[in-house]
Tab-separated table of C-alpha atoms and ligand atoms in Angstrom:
chain	number	residue	atom	x	y	z
A	1	MET	CA	-161.899	-69.224	-105.398
A	2	ALA	CA	-158.257	-69.106	-106.583
A	3	ALA	CA	-159.289	-69.043	-110.152
A	4	ASN	CA	-160.676	-65.484	-109.874
A	5	ARG	CA	-157.800	-64.023	-107.869
A	6	ARG	CA	-156.010	-61.021	-109.383
A	7	PRO	CA	-152.373	-60.168	-109.113
A	8	HIS	CA	-153.000	-57.020	-107.030
A	9	ASP	CA	-155.549	-58.564	-104.618
A	10	GLU	CA	-152.934	-59.124	-101.860
A	11	ALA	CA	-151.398	-55.686	-102.090
A	12	LEU	CA	-154.739	-54.022	-101.908
A	13	MET	CA	-155.786	-56.175	-98.954
A	14	ARG	CA	-152.658	-55.042	-97.123
A	15	ARG	CA	-153.686	-51.533	-97.857
A	16	ALA	CA	-157.068	-52.223	-96.450
A	17	ILE	CA	-155.474	-53.516	-93.276
A	18	GLU	CA	-153.372	-50.407	-93.033
A	19	ILE	CA	-156.552	-48.302	-93.228
A	20	ALA	CA	-157.911	-50.461	-90.425
A	21	ARG	CA	-154.761	-49.554	-88.328
A	22	ARG	CA	-155.380	-45.909	-89.115
A	23	ALA	CA	-158.945	-46.171	-87.976
A	24	VAL	CA	-157.606	-47.247	-84.491
A	25	ALA	CA	-155.151	-44.248	-84.558
A	26	HIS	CA	-158.129	-42.015	-85.172
A	27	GLY	CA	-160.030	-43.419	-82.175
A	28	ASN	CA	-162.231	-46.031	-83.915
A	29	HIS	CA	-162.643	-49.748	-84.417
A	30	PRO	CA	-160.022	-51.652	-86.374
A	31	PHE	CA	-161.788	-51.843	-89.806
A	32	GLY	CA	-160.744	-50.439	-93.120
A	33	ALA	CA	-161.922	-50.662	-96.712
A	34	LEU	CA	-161.165	-49.394	-100.191
A	35	LEU	CA	-162.672	-49.485	-103.692
A	36	ALA	CA	-160.502	-50.280	-106.698
A	37	THR	CA	-160.777	-50.598	-110.477
A	38	PRO	CA	-160.256	-54.003	-112.234
A	39	GLU	CA	-156.771	-52.730	-112.925
A	40	GLY	CA	-155.972	-52.190	-109.170
A	41	GLU	CA	-156.276	-48.410	-109.147
A	42	VAL	CA	-157.759	-47.178	-105.785
A	43	LEU	CA	-160.804	-45.094	-106.200
A	44	LEU	CA	-161.800	-44.400	-102.611
A	45	GLU	CA	-160.927	-45.466	-99.026
A	46	ALA	CA	-162.842	-45.419	-95.826
A	47	GLU	CA	-162.268	-46.086	-92.120
A	48	ASN	CA	-164.626	-47.149	-89.405
A	49	THR	CA	-166.122	-44.115	-87.741
A	50	CYS	CA	-168.387	-45.687	-85.083
A	51	ARG	CA	-166.928	-43.982	-82.125
A	52	THR	CA	-165.924	-40.572	-83.513
A	53	ALA	CA	-169.185	-40.019	-85.475
A	54	ARG	CA	-171.268	-41.592	-82.703
A	55	ASP	CA	-172.787	-43.707	-85.473
A	56	ALA	CA	-173.363	-47.418	-84.854
A	57	THR	CA	-173.751	-47.831	-88.691
A	58	GLY	CA	-170.325	-46.194	-89.326
A	59	HIS	CA	-168.683	-49.419	-90.593
A	60	ALA	CA	-165.817	-48.874	-92.949
A	61	GLU	CA	-167.596	-50.687	-95.833
A	62	ARG	CA	-170.805	-48.948	-95.356
A	63	ASN	CA	-169.123	-45.548	-95.183
A	64	LEU	CA	-167.331	-46.483	-98.441
A	65	MET	CA	-170.374	-47.659	-100.243
A	66	THR	CA	-172.312	-44.508	-99.374
A	67	GLU	CA	-169.415	-42.242	-100.640
A	68	ALA	CA	-168.986	-44.435	-103.693
A	69	SER	CA	-172.684	-44.279	-104.571
A	70	GLN	CA	-172.642	-40.478	-104.240
A	71	ARG	CA	-169.382	-39.832	-106.186
A	72	LEU	CA	-168.873	-42.485	-108.817
A	73	ALA	CA	-170.650	-43.318	-111.958
A	74	PRO	CA	-172.771	-46.624	-112.200
A	75	GLU	CA	-170.543	-48.036	-114.890
A	76	VAL	CA	-167.445	-47.430	-112.672
A	77	LEU	CA	-169.179	-49.098	-109.747
A	78	ALA	CA	-170.307	-52.056	-111.856
A	79	ARG	CA	-166.622	-52.980	-112.450
A	80	ALA	CA	-165.296	-52.068	-109.031
A	81	THR	CA	-163.953	-54.259	-106.197
A	82	LEU	CA	-164.444	-53.679	-102.523
A	83	TYR	CA	-161.402	-54.642	-100.448
A	84	THR	CA	-162.218	-54.968	-96.755
A	85	SER	CA	-160.003	-55.906	-93.844
A	86	THR	CA	-162.790	-58.010	-92.367
A	87	GLU	CA	-165.778	-59.856	-93.942
A	88	PRO	CA	-168.667	-57.420	-94.562
A	89	CYS	CA	-171.497	-57.842	-91.973
A	90	ALA	CA	-175.186	-58.053	-93.143
A	91	MET	CA	-175.499	-54.336	-93.357
A	92	CYS	CA	-172.338	-53.740	-95.269
A	93	ALA	CA	-172.955	-56.692	-97.590
A	94	GLY	CA	-176.371	-55.172	-98.315
A	95	ALA	CA	-174.750	-51.794	-98.937
A	96	ALA	CA	-172.326	-53.350	-101.484
A	97	TYR	CA	-175.342	-55.040	-103.124
A	98	TRP	CA	-177.438	-51.853	-103.375
A	99	VAL	CA	-174.508	-49.798	-104.704
A	100	GLY	CA	-173.949	-52.354	-107.484
A	101	ILE	CA	-170.191	-53.194	-107.269
A	102	ALA	CA	-168.787	-56.237	-109.098
A	103	ARG	CA	-166.650	-57.947	-106.445
A	104	VAL	CA	-165.854	-58.241	-102.758
A	105	VAL	CA	-162.506	-59.320	-101.322
A	106	TYR	CA	-162.221	-59.720	-97.513
A	107	GLY	CA	-159.414	-60.488	-95.120
A	108	LEU	CA	-160.543	-61.829	-91.842
A	109	SER	CA	-163.703	-63.979	-91.762
A	110	GLU	CA	-166.710	-62.761	-89.706
A	111	ARG	CA	-166.624	-66.031	-87.758
A	112	ARG	CA	-162.980	-65.788	-86.768
A	113	LEU	CA	-163.549	-62.106	-85.786
A	114	GLY	CA	-166.389	-63.279	-83.543
A	115	ARG	CA	-163.992	-65.693	-81.863
A	116	ILE	CA	-161.414	-62.844	-81.319
A	117	ILE	CA	-163.915	-60.393	-79.977
A	118	GLY	CA	-166.368	-62.575	-78.012
A	119	ALA	CA	-169.459	-60.787	-76.672
A	120	HIS	CA	-168.131	-57.212	-76.720
A	121	PRO	CA	-170.946	-54.630	-76.268
A	122	GLU	CA	-169.549	-52.496	-79.005
A	123	ASN	CA	-169.381	-55.335	-81.472
A	124	LEU	CA	-171.946	-58.164	-81.104
A	125	THR	CA	-170.697	-59.802	-84.281
A	126	LEU	CA	-173.195	-61.575	-86.531
A	127	ASP	CA	-172.307	-65.135	-87.492
A	128	LEU	CA	-173.285	-64.784	-91.055
A	129	ASP	CA	-171.341	-65.589	-94.223
A	130	CYS	CA	-171.515	-62.611	-96.566
A	131	ARG	CA	-171.945	-65.046	-99.471
A	132	LYS	CA	-175.414	-65.852	-98.097
A	133	ILE	CA	-176.447	-62.255	-98.548
A	134	LEU	CA	-174.564	-61.513	-101.734
A	135	GLY	CA	-175.638	-64.779	-103.325
A	136	SER	CA	-179.294	-63.997	-102.723
A	137	GLY	CA	-179.654	-61.016	-105.060
A	138	GLN	CA	-180.642	-60.494	-108.621
A	139	ARG	CA	-177.262	-59.129	-109.362
A	140	ARG	CA	-174.143	-61.327	-109.211
A	141	ILE	CA	-171.275	-60.258	-106.908
A	142	GLU	CA	-168.124	-62.273	-106.793
A	143	VAL	CA	-166.721	-62.926	-103.295
A	144	ILE	CA	-163.063	-63.827	-102.538
A	145	GLY	CA	-161.952	-64.509	-98.963
A	146	PRO	CA	-160.618	-65.031	-96.450
A	147	LEU	CA	-157.415	-63.569	-97.914
A	148	LEU	CA	-154.232	-62.928	-95.762
A	149	GLU	CA	-156.443	-63.781	-92.741
A	150	ASP	CA	-153.699	-63.867	-90.106
A	151	GLU	CA	-152.440	-60.370	-91.158
A	152	ALA	CA	-156.032	-59.182	-91.049
A	153	ALA	CA	-156.594	-60.724	-87.627
A	154	ALA	CA	-153.492	-59.019	-86.193
A	155	VAL	CA	-155.132	-55.633	-86.133
A	156	HIS	CA	-157.838	-56.961	-83.814
A	157	GLU	CA	-155.494	-58.637	-81.405
A	158	GLY	CA	-155.285	-56.691	-78.152
A	159	PHE	CA	-157.879	-54.089	-79.233
A	160	TRP	CA	-161.074	-55.504	-77.978
A	161	THR	CA	-159.659	-56.590	-74.626
A	162	ALA	CA	-157.721	-53.345	-73.864
A	163	GLY	CA	-159.181	-51.061	-71.125
B	1	ZN	ZN1	-170.636	-53.834	-91.394
């Protein structure tokens, strides 16, 4: 895993975590994602929009992948990295696959997220390693993570138990 780390991976993960904080400030769940070039230039950002858009599929990464597919050229996508504050769920890993990006870097693991949230009706977390999905395709997608997991977990602490 460490062999394929890039110098800007941690800075861009911290930025994805900040986007997750912004999603909460905007009334949504604490998830954020961004898409970057191999050189670390940010192409797009997306927040979770489940509550405000009344869209149960409004996960940050799924929102990001839809926008990326609509706005960016295939050759740009084919080199791009998705940075996401939490490991992509089955839907979001599928979206990353179909959009054809090169790489996924995630902060908090899905399993640890599940332990933090428990059986919350708004987030019945899947216990599924995104490598299982991304490793099942005909196209290779590199996966790095968990990265800065404690920092990525901090945005969830207190959120799912409050009011
Ligand atoms: Zn998702």
